[in-house]
Amino acid sequence: MRKQADFSSDLNSYEGDFLFFRSKIEELRKELPNKFVAIKDKEVISSGDSVAKVAESIRKQGIEPSGTVIEFVSKKEQVLIL
Amino acid sequence: MAIKIPLFKAKSLGFERDMATFSIKYGTLPTLFSTAIVDTGCPFVILSENVLGKTRIPYMSFPSLERPVSLGPVSMELKNLGECDIFFKDESGNTLEPPFKQTIYAGIPILGRNQKLNFELPSFIGKEFLDKHQLSIVKNRGGKSFICKIDI
């Protein structure tokens, strides 16, 4: 069974990686438009055309996808009122 | 139990939104992490297909909600994944215990053949979660948002 402290650390680093993704989104739109990117420890570690492909690629690097930020980089920002 | 879940602000779908980070334990599979827009306009807790695609959860085989649902121009099918344990962190960054038991839906965009979604599809923490656990979204004087339990 995992210790609570380890789990908290995972939540905090996941949030940090998500915020890193958001802060770099305009650069990523130019470099990797319409691709999925995986972010770990504030670095882009993989990119591809689908979540499944990116997940498989990082699994091969020994990284568990379910704990990794994988986001879509849209070419243009979509604005939606919820 | 005092509940105070810090939210963070990030741009999603064109606007700055209040968002939360959480994890889900689903059966024996590895813990699934996600961020979500916290929005009372969304009725349910919905995990985006982008999040579920990272896992081996066979979400397409789950029963669908019969009513049609849309997010902007995209029609979505909601698959009921059943009740799961959701973990949040508190202000100090520690995991809140016990986890919240909540029905979760998978949001699957309905697309035509060879059609691809050209924008991000976020996850949502909606009204059903807040209502079930008697929680509210509040702002402190500094403008920081939280999900809290308030006794009034």
JSON list of C-alpha atoms in Angstrom, two decimals:
[
{"chain": "A", "resi": 1, "resn": "MET", "atom": "CA", "xyz": [0.00, 0.00, 0.00]},
{"chain": "A", "resi": 2, "resn": "ARG", "atom": "CA", "xyz": [1.34, 3.44, -0.92]},
{"chain": "A", "resi": 3, "resn": "LYS", "atom": "CA", "xyz": [2.12, 6.00, 1.73]},
{"chain": "A", "resi": 4, "resn": "GLN", "atom": "CA", "xyz": [-0.08, 9.08, 1.78]},
{"chain": "A", "resi": 5, "resn": "ALA", "atom": "CA", "xyz": [2.98, 11.38, 1.46]},
{"chain": "A", "resi": 6, "resn": "ASP", "atom": "CA", "xyz": [4.00, 9.74, -1.84]},
{"chain": "A", "resi": 7, "resn": "PHE", "atom": "CA", "xyz": [0.50, 10.12, -3.20]},
{"chain": "A", "resi": 8, "resn": "SER", "atom": "CA", "xyz": [0.36, 13.84, -2.24]},
{"chain": "A", "resi": 9, "resn": "SER", "atom": "CA", "xyz": [3.65, 14.42, -3.95]},
{"chain": "A", "resi": 10, "resn": "ASP", "atom": "CA", "xyz": [2.27, 12.83, -7.13]},
{"chain": "A", "resi": 11, "resn": "LEU", "atom": "CA", "xyz": [-0.79, 15.12, -7.05]},
{"chain": "A", "resi": 12, "resn": "ASN", "atom": "CA", "xyz": [1.42, 18.18, -6.57]},
{"chain": "A", "resi": 13, "resn": "SER", "atom": "CA", "xyz": [3.80, 17.29, -9.38]},
{"chain": "A", "resi": 14, "resn": "TYR", "atom": "CA", "xyz": [0.92, 16.45, -11.72]},
{"chain": "A", "resi": 15, "resn": "GLU", "atom": "CA", "xyz": [-0.57, 19.90, -11.09]},
{"chain": "A", "resi": 16, "resn": "GLY", "atom": "CA", "xyz": [2.86, 21.48, -11.64]},
{"chain": "A", "resi": 17, "resn": "ASP", "atom": "CA", "xyz": [3.21, 19.69, -14.98]},
{"chain": "A", "resi": 18, "resn": "PHE", "atom": "CA", "xyz": [-0.29, 20.75, -16.04]},
{"chain": "A", "resi": 19, "resn": "LEU", "atom": "CA", "xyz": [0.47, 24.40, -15.20]},
{"chain": "A", "resi": 20, "resn": "PHE", "atom": "CA", "xyz": [3.75, 24.08, -17.12]},
{"chain": "A", "resi": 21, "resn": "PHE", "atom": "CA", "xyz": [1.76, 22.84, -20.13]},
{"chain": "A", "resi": 22, "resn": "ARG", "atom": "CA", "xyz": [-0.63, 25.79, -19.89]},
{"chain": "A", "resi": 23, "resn": "SER", "atom": "CA", "xyz": [2.26, 28.27, -19.60]},
{"chain": "A", "resi": 24, "resn": "LYS", "atom": "CA", "xyz": [3.91, 26.85, -22.75]},
{"chain": "A", "resi": 25, "resn": "ILE", "atom": "CA", "xyz": [0.77, 26.40, -24.82]},
{"chain": "A", "resi": 26, "resn": "GLU", "atom": "CA", "xyz": [1.48, 29.22, -27.32]},
{"chain": "A", "resi": 27, "resn": "GLU", "atom": "CA", "xyz": [4.98, 27.83, -28.04]},
{"chain": "A", "resi": 28, "resn": "LEU", "atom": "CA", "xyz": [3.56, 24.32, -28.35]},
{"chain": "A", "resi": 29, "resn": "ARG", "atom": "CA", "xyz": [0.89, 25.53, -30.80]},
{"chain": "A", "resi": 30, "resn": "LYS", "atom": "CA", "xyz": [3.73, 26.58, -33.13]},
{"chain": "A", "resi": 31, "resn": "GLU", "atom": "CA", "xyz": [5.94, 23.53, -32.56]},
{"chain": "A", "resi": 32, "resn": "LEU", "atom": "CA", "xyz": [3.41, 20.70, -32.21]},
{"chain": "A", "resi": 33, "resn": "PRO", "atom": "CA", "xyz": [0.03, 21.84, -33.55]},
{"chain": "A", "resi": 34, "resn": "ASN", "atom": "CA", "xyz": [-2.81, 19.31, -33.29]},
{"chain": "A", "resi": 35, "resn": "LYS", "atom": "CA", "xyz": [-0.60, 16.81, -31.46]},
{"chain": "A", "resi": 36, "resn": "PHE", "atom": "CA", "xyz": [-0.90, 15.21, -28.07]},
{"chain": "A", "resi": 37, "resn": "VAL", "atom": "CA", "xyz": [2.03, 15.90, -25.76]},
{"chain": "A", "resi": 38, "resn": "ALA", "atom": "CA", "xyz": [3.17, 14.18, -22.58]},
{"chain": "A", "resi": 39, "resn": "ILE", "atom": "CA", "xyz": [4.70, 16.35, -19.86]},
{"chain": "A", "resi": 40, "resn": "LYS", "atom": "CA", "xyz": [6.77, 14.98, -16.98]},
{"chain": "A", "resi": 41, "resn": "ASP", "atom": "CA", "xyz": [8.83, 17.05, -14.54]},
{"chain": "A", "resi": 42, "resn": "LYS", "atom": "CA", "xyz": [8.12, 20.17, -16.61]},
{"chain": "A", "resi": 43, "resn": "GLU", "atom": "CA", "xyz": [9.49, 18.70, -19.84]},
{"chain": "A", "resi": 44, "resn": "VAL", "atom": "CA", "xyz": [7.81, 17.49, -23.00]},
{"chain": "A", "resi": 45, "resn": "ILE", "atom": "CA", "xyz": [8.79, 13.81, -23.04]},
{"chain": "A", "resi": 46, "resn": "SER", "atom": "CA", "xyz": [6.72, 12.61, -26.00]},
{"chain": "A", "resi": 47, "resn": "SER", "atom": "CA", "xyz": [4.26, 13.73, -28.65]},
{"chain": "A", "resi": 48, "resn": "GLY", "atom": "CA", "xyz": [2.02, 12.01, -31.17]},
{"chain": "A", "resi": 49, "resn": "ASP", "atom": "CA", "xyz": [-1.24, 11.90, -33.04]},
{"chain": "A", "resi": 50, "resn": "SER", "atom": "CA", "xyz": [-3.29, 10.18, -30.33]},
{"chain": "A", "resi": 51, "resn": "VAL", "atom": "CA", "xyz": [-3.37, 9.69, -26.57]},
{"chain": "A", "resi": 52, "resn": "ALA", "atom": "CA", "xyz": [-2.92, 5.96, -27.10]},
{"chain": "A", "resi": 53, "resn": "LYS", "atom": "CA", "xyz": [0.27, 6.44, -29.17]},
{"chain": "A", "resi": 54, "resn": "VAL", "atom": "CA", "xyz": [1.76, 8.88, -26.66]},
{"chain": "A", "resi": 55, "resn": "ALA", "atom": "CA", "xyz": [0.78, 6.63, -23.74]},
{"chain": "A", "resi": 56, "resn": "GLU", "atom": "CA", "xyz": [2.45, 3.64, -25.42]},
{"chain": "A", "resi": 57, "resn": "SER", "atom": "CA", "xyz": [5.57, 5.66, -26.15]},
{"chain": "A", "resi": 58, "resn": "ILE", "atom": "CA", "xyz": [6.03, 6.76, -22.54]},
{"chain": "A", "resi": 59, "resn": "ARG", "atom": "CA", "xyz": [5.21, 3.26, -21.25]},
{"chain": "A", "resi": 60, "resn": "LYS", "atom": "CA", "xyz": [8.25, 2.11, -23.24]},
{"chain": "A", "resi": 61, "resn": "GLN", "atom": "CA", "xyz": [10.28, 4.74, -21.34]},
{"chain": "A", "resi": 62, "resn": "GLY", "atom": "CA", "xyz": [9.13, 3.09, -18.10]},
{"chain": "A", "resi": 63, "resn": "ILE", "atom": "CA", "xyz": [6.73, 5.91, -17.21]},
{"chain": "A", "resi": 64, "resn": "GLU", "atom": "CA", "xyz": [3.15, 5.17, -16.14]},
{"chain": "A", "resi": 65, "resn": "PRO", "atom": "CA", "xyz": [0.80, 7.20, -18.43]},
{"chain": "A", "resi": 66, "resn": "SER", "atom": "CA", "xyz": [-2.05, 7.38, -15.90]},
{"chain": "A", "resi": 67, "resn": "GLY", "atom": "CA", "xyz": [0.16, 9.56, -13.68]},
{"chain": "A", "resi": 68, "resn": "THR", "atom": "CA", "xyz": [1.43, 11.72, -16.54]},
{"chain": "A", "resi": 69, "resn": "VAL", "atom": "CA", "xyz": [-0.06, 14.88, -18.04]},
{"chain": "A", "resi": 70, "resn": "ILE", "atom": "CA", "xyz": [-1.05, 14.13, -21.64]},
{"chain": "A", "resi": 71, "resn": "GLU", "atom": "CA", "xyz": [-2.83, 17.02, -23.33]},
{"chain": "A", "resi": 72, "resn": "PHE", "atom": "CA", "xyz": [-3.95, 18.00, -26.80]},
{"chain": "A", "resi": 73, "resn": "VAL", "atom": "CA", "xyz": [-2.30, 21.05, -28.38]},
{"chain": "A", "resi": 74, "resn": "SER", "atom": "CA", "xyz": [-4.97, 22.61, -30.56]},
{"chain": "A", "resi": 75, "resn": "LYS", "atom": "CA", "xyz": [-3.70, 24.68, -33.48]},
{"chain": "A", "resi": 76, "resn": "LYS", "atom": "CA", "xyz": [-6.13, 27.45, -32.54]},
{"chain": "A", "resi": 77, "resn": "GLU", "atom": "CA", "xyz": [-7.64, 28.24, -29.21]},
{"chain": "A", "resi": 78, "resn": "GLN", "atom": "CA", "xyz": [-11.32, 27.28, -29.00]},
{"chain": "A", "resi": 79, "resn": "VAL", "atom": "CA", "xyz": [-13.44, 29.59, -26.87]},
{"chain": "A", "resi": 80, "resn": "LEU", "atom": "CA", "xyz": [-16.50, 28.09, -25.21]},
{"chain": "A", "resi": 81, "resn": "ILE", "atom": "CA", "xyz": [-19.04, 29.53, -22.81]},
{"chain": "A", "resi": 82, "resn": "LEU", "atom": "CA", "xyz": [-20.05, 26.77, -20.44]},
{"chain": "B", "resi": 1, "resn": "MET", "atom": "CA", "xyz": [-14.17, 16.61, 8.74]},
{"chain": "B", "resi": 2, "resn": "ALA", "atom": "CA", "xyz": [-13.10, 20.08, 7.60]},
{"chain": "B", "resi": 3, "resn": "ILE", "atom": "CA", "xyz": [-12.91, 20.17, 3.83]},
{"chain": "B", "resi": 4, "resn": "LYS", "atom": "CA", "xyz": [-11.01, 22.90, 2.02]},
{"chain": "B", "resi": 5, "resn": "ILE", "atom": "CA", "xyz": [-9.81, 21.94, -1.43]},
{"chain": "B", "resi": 6, "resn": "PRO", "atom": "CA", "xyz": [-7.68, 24.61, -3.12]},
{"chain": "B", "resi": 7, "resn": "LEU", "atom": "CA", "xyz": [-8.46, 25.35, -6.75]},
{"chain": "B", "resi": 8, "resn": "PHE", "atom": "CA", "xyz": [-6.04, 26.87, -9.22]},
{"chain": "B", "resi": 9, "resn": "LYS", "atom": "CA", "xyz": [-6.69, 29.17, -12.13]},
{"chain": "B", "resi": 10, "resn": "ALA", "atom": "CA", "xyz": [-5.73, 28.14, -15.64]},
{"chain": "B", "resi": 11, "resn": "LYS", "atom": "CA", "xyz": [-6.92, 28.96, -19.11]},
{"chain": "B", "resi": 12, "resn": "SER", "atom": "CA", "xyz": [-9.10, 26.28, -20.65]},
{"chain": "B", "resi": 13, "resn": "LEU", "atom": "CA", "xyz": [-11.52, 26.54, -23.57]},
{"chain": "B", "resi": 14, "resn": "GLY", "atom": "CA", "xyz": [-10.55, 30.16, -24.05]},
{"chain": "B", "resi": 15, "resn": "PHE", "atom": "CA", "xyz": [-11.15, 31.53, -20.55]},
{"chain": "B", "resi": 16, "resn": "GLU", "atom": "CA", "xyz": [-9.45, 31.43, -17.18]},
{"chain": "B", "resi": 17, "resn": "ARG", "atom": "CA", "xyz": [-11.26, 28.75, -15.17]},
{"chain": "B", "resi": 18, "resn": "ASP", "atom": "CA", "xyz": [-11.20, 27.45, -11.62]},
{"chain": "B", "resi": 19, "resn": "MET", "atom": "CA", "xyz": [-9.62, 24.01, -11.81]},
{"chain": "B", "resi": 20, "resn": "ALA", "atom": "CA", "xyz": [-8.77, 21.18, -9.45]},
{"chain": "B", "resi": 21, "resn": "THR", "atom": "CA", "xyz": [-6.24, 18.37, -9.51]},
{"chain": "B", "resi": 22, "resn": "PHE", "atom": "CA", "xyz": [-7.36, 14.97, -8.29]},
{"chain": "B", "resi": 23, "resn": "SER", "atom": "CA", "xyz": [-6.72, 11.28, -8.61]},
{"chain": "B", "resi": 24, "resn": "ILE", "atom": "CA", "xyz": [-9.04, 8.34, -9.02]},
{"chain": "B", "resi": 25, "resn": "LYS", "atom": "CA", "xyz": [-8.62, 4.81, -7.87]},
{"chain": "B", "resi": 26, "resn": "TYR", "atom": "CA", "xyz": [-10.34, 2.47, -10.27]},
{"chain": "B", "resi": 27, "resn": "GLY", "atom": "CA", "xyz": [-10.24, -1.18, -9.31]},
{"chain": "B", "resi": 28, "resn": "THR", "atom": "CA", "xyz": [-6.75, -2.62, -9.40]},
{"chain": "B", "resi": 29, "resn": "LEU", "atom": "CA", "xyz": [-5.52, -0.29, -12.14]},
{"chain": "B", "resi": 30, "resn": "PRO", "atom": "CA", "xyz": [-2.80, 2.30, -11.44]},
{"chain": "B", "resi": 31, "resn": "THR", "atom": "CA", "xyz": [-4.07, 5.53, -9.90]},
{"chain": "B", "resi": 32, "resn": "LEU", "atom": "CA", "xyz": [-5.37, 7.88, -12.58]},
{"chain": "B", "resi": 33, "resn": "PHE", "atom": "CA", "xyz": [-4.53, 11.59, -12.31]},
{"chain": "B", "resi": 34, "resn": "SER", "atom": "CA", "xyz": [-6.46, 14.42, -13.87]},
{"chain": "B", "resi": 35, "resn": "THR", "atom": "CA", "xyz": [-7.24, 18.10, -13.74]},
{"chain": "B", "resi": 36, "resn": "ALA", "atom": "CA", "xyz": [-10.78, 19.34, -14.25]},
{"chain": "B", "resi": 37, "resn": "ILE", "atom": "CA", "xyz": [-12.77, 22.54, -14.64]},
{"chain": "B", "resi": 38, "resn": "VAL", "atom": "CA", "xyz": [-14.93, 23.02, -11.55]},
{"chain": "B", "resi": 39, "resn": "ASP", "atom": "CA", "xyz": [-18.22, 24.31, -12.89]},
{"chain": "B", "resi": 40, "resn": "THR", "atom": "CA", "xyz": [-21.73, 24.22, -11.46]},
{"chain": "B", "resi": 41, "resn": "GLY", "atom": "CA", "xyz": [-23.09, 24.48, -15.02]},
{"chain": "B", "resi": 42, "resn": "CYS", "atom": "CA", "xyz": [-21.95, 20.93, -15.62]},
{"chain": "B", "resi": 43, "resn": "PRO", "atom": "CA", "xyz": [-24.29, 18.41, -14.01]},
{"chain": "B", "resi": 44, "resn": "PHE", "atom": "CA", "xyz": [-21.84, 15.54, -13.47]},
{"chain": "B", "resi": 45, "resn": "VAL", "atom": "CA", "xyz": [-18.23, 14.57, -12.89]},
{"chain": "B", "resi": 46, "resn": "ILE", "atom": "CA", "xyz": [-17.00, 13.90, -16.41]},
{"chain": "B", "resi": 47, "resn": "LEU", "atom": "CA", "xyz": [-13.60, 12.54, -17.33]},
{"chain": "B", "resi": 48, "resn": "SER", "atom": "CA", "xyz": [-12.42, 13.45, -20.78]},
{"chain": "B", "resi": 49, "resn": "GLU", "atom": "CA", "xyz": [-11.52, 10.70, -23.21]},
{"chain": "B", "resi": 50, "resn": "ASN", "atom": "CA", "xyz": [-8.01, 12.20, -23.29]},
{"chain": "B", "resi": 51, "resn": "VAL", "atom": "CA", "xyz": [-7.64, 11.26, -19.62]},
{"chain": "B", "resi": 52, "resn": "LEU", "atom": "CA", "xyz": [-9.22, 7.84, -19.96]},
{"chain": "B", "resi": 53, "resn": "GLY", "atom": "CA", "xyz": [-7.09, 7.10, -23.02]},
{"chain": "B", "resi": 54, "resn": "LYS", "atom": "CA", "xyz": [-4.07, 6.96, -20.68]},
{"chain": "B", "resi": 55, "resn": "THR", "atom": "CA", "xyz": [-5.55, 3.95, -18.91]},
{"chain": "B", "resi": 56, "resn": "ARG", "atom": "CA", "xyz": [-6.71, 0.43, -19.65]},
{"chain": "B", "resi": 57, "resn": "ILE", "atom": "CA", "xyz": [-10.23, 1.16, -18.37]},
{"chain": "B", "resi": 58, "resn": "PRO", "atom": "CA", "xyz": [-12.61, -0.38, -20.97]},
{"chain": "B", "resi": 59, "resn": "TYR", "atom": "CA", "xyz": [-14.82, 2.71, -20.86]},
{"chain": "B", "resi": 60, "resn": "MET", "atom": "CA", "xyz": [-16.56, 2.06, -24.19]},
{"chain": "B", "resi": 61, "resn": "SER", "atom": "CA", "xyz": [-18.19, -1.05, -22.78]},
{"chain": "B", "resi": 62, "resn": "PHE", "atom": "CA", "xyz": [-20.00, 0.83, -19.99]},
{"chain": "B", "resi": 63, "resn": "PRO", "atom": "CA", "xyz": [-23.68, 1.83, -20.23]},
{"chain": "B", "resi": 64, "resn": "SER", "atom": "CA", "xyz": [-24.46, 5.19, -21.80]},
{"chain": "B", "resi": 65, "resn": "LEU", "atom": "CA", "xyz": [-26.61, 7.94, -20.36]},
{"chain": "B", "resi": 66, "resn": "GLU", "atom": "CA", "xyz": [-29.69, 7.95, -22.57]},
{"chain": "B", "resi": 67, "resn": "ARG", "atom": "CA", "xyz": [-30.00, 11.74, -22.79]},
{"chain": "B", "resi": 68, "resn": "PRO", "atom": "CA", "xyz": [-27.93, 13.52, -25.46]},
{"chain": "B", "resi": 69, "resn": "VAL", "atom": "CA", "xyz": [-25.24, 15.87, -24.09]},
{"chain": "B", "resi": 70, "resn": "SER", "atom": "CA", "xyz": [-23.26, 18.58, -25.86]},
{"chain": "B", "resi": 71, "resn": "LEU", "atom": "CA", "xyz": [-20.15, 20.58, -25.10]},
{"chain": "B", "resi": 72, "resn": "GLY", "atom": "CA", "xyz": [-20.24, 23.60, -27.40]},
{"chain": "B", "resi": 73, "resn": "PRO", "atom": "CA", "xyz": [-20.48, 22.26, -30.96]},
{"chain": "B", "resi": 74, "resn": "VAL", "atom": "CA", "xyz": [-19.57, 18.70, -29.95]},
{"chain": "B", "resi": 75, "resn": "SER", "atom": "CA", "xyz": [-22.16, 16.05, -29.10]},
{"chain": "B", "resi": 76, "resn": "MET", "atom": "CA", "xyz": [-21.01, 13.67, -26.45]},
{"chain": "B", "resi": 77, "resn": "GLU", "atom": "CA", "xyz": [-21.93, 10.27, -25.20]},
{"chain": "B", "resi": 78, "resn": "LEU", "atom": "CA", "xyz": [-21.61, 9.87, -21.44]},
{"chain": "B", "resi": 79, "resn": "LYS", "atom": "CA", "xyz": [-20.57, 6.41, -20.24]},
{"chain": "B", "resi": 80, "resn": "ASN", "atom": "CA", "xyz": [-21.35, 5.64, -16.63]},
{"chain": "B", "resi": 81, "resn": "LEU", "atom": "CA", "xyz": [-18.17, 4.25, -15.04]},
{"chain": "B", "resi": 82, "resn": "GLY", "atom": "CA", "xyz": [-19.91, 3.77, -11.70]},
{"chain": "B", "resi": 83, "resn": "GLU", "atom": "CA", "xyz": [-18.85, 4.95, -8.27]},
{"chain": "B", "resi": 84, "resn": "CYS", "atom": "CA", "xyz": [-15.14, 5.62, -7.82]},
{"chain": "B", "resi": 85, "resn": "ASP", "atom": "CA", "xyz": [-12.91, 7.01, -5.06]},
{"chain": "B", "resi": 86, "resn": "ILE", "atom": "CA", "xyz": [-11.72, 10.56, -5.83]},
{"chain": "B", "resi": 87, "resn": "PHE", "atom": "CA", "xyz": [-8.74, 11.97, -3.92]},
{"chain": "B", "resi": 88, "resn": "PHE", "atom": "CA", "xyz": [-8.00, 15.70, -3.62]},
{"chain": "B", "resi": 89, "resn": "LYS", "atom": "CA", "xyz": [-5.22, 17.52, -1.80]},
{"chain": "B", "resi": 90, "resn": "ASP", "atom": "CA", "xyz": [-5.72, 20.09, 0.92]},
{"chain": "B", "resi": 91, "resn": "GLU", "atom": "CA", "xyz": [-4.08, 23.50, 1.25]},
{"chain": "B", "resi": 92, "resn": "SER", "atom": "CA", "xyz": [-0.90, 21.95, 2.65]},
{"chain": "B", "resi": 93, "resn": "GLY", "atom": "CA", "xyz": [-0.64, 19.57, -0.28]},
{"chain": "B", "resi": 94, "resn": "ASN", "atom": "CA", "xyz": [-1.64, 16.49, 1.74]},
{"chain": "B", "resi": 95, "resn": "THR", "atom": "CA", "xyz": [-4.19, 14.01, 0.43]},
{"chain": "B", "resi": 96, "resn": "LEU", "atom": "CA", "xyz": [-7.63, 14.44, 1.94]},
{"chain": "B", "resi": 97, "resn": "GLU", "atom": "CA", "xyz": [-8.88, 11.25, 3.60]},
{"chain": "B", "resi": 98, "resn": "PRO", "atom": "CA", "xyz": [-11.26, 9.53, 3.27]},
{"chain": "B", "resi": 99, "resn": "PRO", "atom": "CA", "xyz": [-11.70, 9.85, -0.50]},
{"chain": "B", "resi": 100, "resn": "PHE", "atom": "CA", "xyz": [-14.95, 11.09, -2.00]},
{"chain": "B", "resi": 101, "resn": "LYS", "atom": "CA", "xyz": [-17.16, 8.36, -3.42]},
{"chain": "B", "resi": 102, "resn": "GLN", "atom": "CA", "xyz": [-18.67, 9.67, -6.63]},
{"chain": "B", "resi": 103, "resn": "THR", "atom": "CA", "xyz": [-20.28, 8.43, -9.82]},
{"chain": "B", "resi": 104, "resn": "ILE", "atom": "CA", "xyz": [-18.06, 9.29, -12.75]},
{"chain": "B", "resi": 105, "resn": "TYR", "atom": "CA", "xyz": [-18.90, 9.54, -16.42]},
{"chain": "B", "resi": 106, "resn": "ALA", "atom": "CA", "xyz": [-16.60, 9.23, -19.41]},
{"chain": "B", "resi": 107, "resn": "GLY", "atom": "CA", "xyz": [-17.23, 11.99, -21.95]},
{"chain": "B", "resi": 108, "resn": "ILE", "atom": "CA", "xyz": [-16.86, 10.49, -25.41]},
{"chain": "B", "resi": 109, "resn": "PRO", "atom": "CA", "xyz": [-17.19, 12.92, -28.34]},
{"chain": "B", "resi": 110, "resn": "ILE", "atom": "CA", "xyz": [-19.42, 11.64, -31.13]},
{"chain": "B", "resi": 111, "resn": "LEU", "atom": "CA", "xyz": [-17.46, 12.19, -34.33]},
{"chain": "B", "resi": 112, "resn": "GLY", "atom": "CA", "xyz": [-18.01, 11.15, -37.90]},
{"chain": "B", "resi": 113, "resn": "ARG", "atom": "CA", "xyz": [-15.71, 8.78, -39.73]},
{"chain": "B", "resi": 114, "resn": "ASN", "atom": "CA", "xyz": [-12.24, 10.32, -40.21]},
{"chain": "B", "resi": 115, "resn": "GLN", "atom": "CA", "xyz": [-13.38, 13.34, -38.18]},
{"chain": "B", "resi": 116, "resn": "LYS", "atom": "CA", "xyz": [-11.00, 14.53, -35.47]},
{"chain": "B", "resi": 117, "resn": "LEU", "atom": "CA", "xyz": [-11.72, 16.87, -32.59]},
{"chain": "B", "resi": 118, "resn": "ASN", "atom": "CA", "xyz": [-9.63, 20.00, -33.10]},
{"chain": "B", "resi": 119, "resn": "PHE", "atom": "CA", "xyz": [-9.76, 21.34, -29.57]},
{"chain": "B", "resi": 120, "resn": "GLU", "atom": "CA", "xyz": [-8.98, 20.19, -26.08]},
{"chain": "B", "resi": 121, "resn": "LEU", "atom": "CA", "xyz": [-11.68, 18.26, -24.27]},
{"chain": "B", "resi": 122, "resn": "PRO", "atom": "CA", "xyz": [-11.36, 18.98, -20.54]},
{"chain": "B", "resi": 123, "resn": "SER", "atom": "CA", "xyz": [-12.69, 17.00, -17.60]},
{"chain": "B", "resi": 124, "resn": "PHE", "atom": "CA", "xyz": [-15.31, 18.54, -15.34]},
{"chain": "B", "resi": 125, "resn": "ILE", "atom": "CA", "xyz": [-16.23, 18.45, -11.68]},
{"chain": "B", "resi": 126, "resn": "GLY", "atom": "CA", "xyz": [-19.87, 19.37, -11.76]},
{"chain": "B", "resi": 127, "resn": "LYS", "atom": "CA", "xyz": [-22.85, 20.07, -9.57]},
{"chain": "B", "resi": 128, "resn": "GLU", "atom": "CA", "xyz": [-23.65, 16.46, -8.66]},
{"chain": "B", "resi": 129, "resn": "PHE", "atom": "CA", "xyz": [-20.33, 16.21, -6.79]},
{"chain": "B", "resi": 130, "resn": "LEU", "atom": "CA", "xyz": [-20.84, 19.48, -4.92]},
{"chain": "B", "resi": 131, "resn": "ASP", "atom": "CA", "xyz": [-24.45, 18.61, -4.04]},
{"chain": "B", "resi": 132, "resn": "LYS", "atom": "CA", "xyz": [-23.73, 15.06, -2.91]},
{"chain": "B", "resi": 133, "resn": "HIS", "atom": "CA", "xyz": [-20.97, 16.14, -0.52]},
{"chain": "B", "resi": 134, "resn": "GLN", "atom": "CA", "xyz": [-22.61, 19.46, 0.50]},
{"chain": "B", "resi": 135, "resn": "LEU", "atom": "CA", "xyz": [-19.73, 21.52, -0.89]},
{"chain": "B", "resi": 136, "resn": "SER", "atom": "CA", "xyz": [-19.55, 25.05, -2.26]},
{"chain": "B", "resi": 137, "resn": "ILE", "atom": "CA", "xyz": [-17.11, 27.02, -4.38]},
{"chain": "B", "resi": 138, "resn": "VAL", "atom": "CA", "xyz": [-15.92, 30.02, -2.38]},
{"chain": "B", "resi": 139, "resn": "LYS", "atom": "CA", "xyz": [-13.36, 32.79, -2.85]},
{"chain": "B", "resi": 140, "resn": "ASN", "atom": "CA", "xyz": [-11.19, 34.24, -0.11]},
{"chain": "B", "resi": 141, "resn": "ARG", "atom": "CA", "xyz": [-10.29, 37.93, 0.14]},
{"chain": "B", "resi": 142, "resn": "GLY", "atom": "CA", "xyz": [-7.18, 37.36, -1.92]},
{"chain": "B", "resi": 143, "resn": "GLY", "atom": "CA", "xyz": [-9.29, 36.02, -4.79]},
{"chain": "B", "resi": 144, "resn": "LYS", "atom": "CA", "xyz": [-8.17, 32.39, -4.37]},
{"chain": "B", "resi": 145, "resn": "SER", "atom": "CA", "xyz": [-10.92, 29.82, -4.88]},
{"chain": "B", "resi": 146, "resn": "PHE", "atom": "CA", "xyz": [-11.65, 26.72, -2.82]},
{"chain": "B", "resi": 147, "resn": "ILE", "atom": "CA", "xyz": [-14.17, 23.92, -2.64]},
{"chain": "B", "resi": 148, "resn": "CYS", "atom": "CA", "xyz": [-15.34, 24.05, 0.98]},
{"chain": "B", "resi": 149, "resn": "LYS", "atom": "CA", "xyz": [-17.95, 22.68, 3.31]},
{"chain": "B", "resi": 150, "resn": "ILE", "atom": "CA", "xyz": [-19.73, 25.59, 4.95]},
{"chain": "B", "resi": 151, "resn": "ASP", "atom": "CA", "xyz": [-22.09, 25.19, 7.89]},
{"chain": "B", "resi": 152, "resn": "ILE", "atom": "CA", "xyz": [-24.78, 27.85, 7.69]}
]
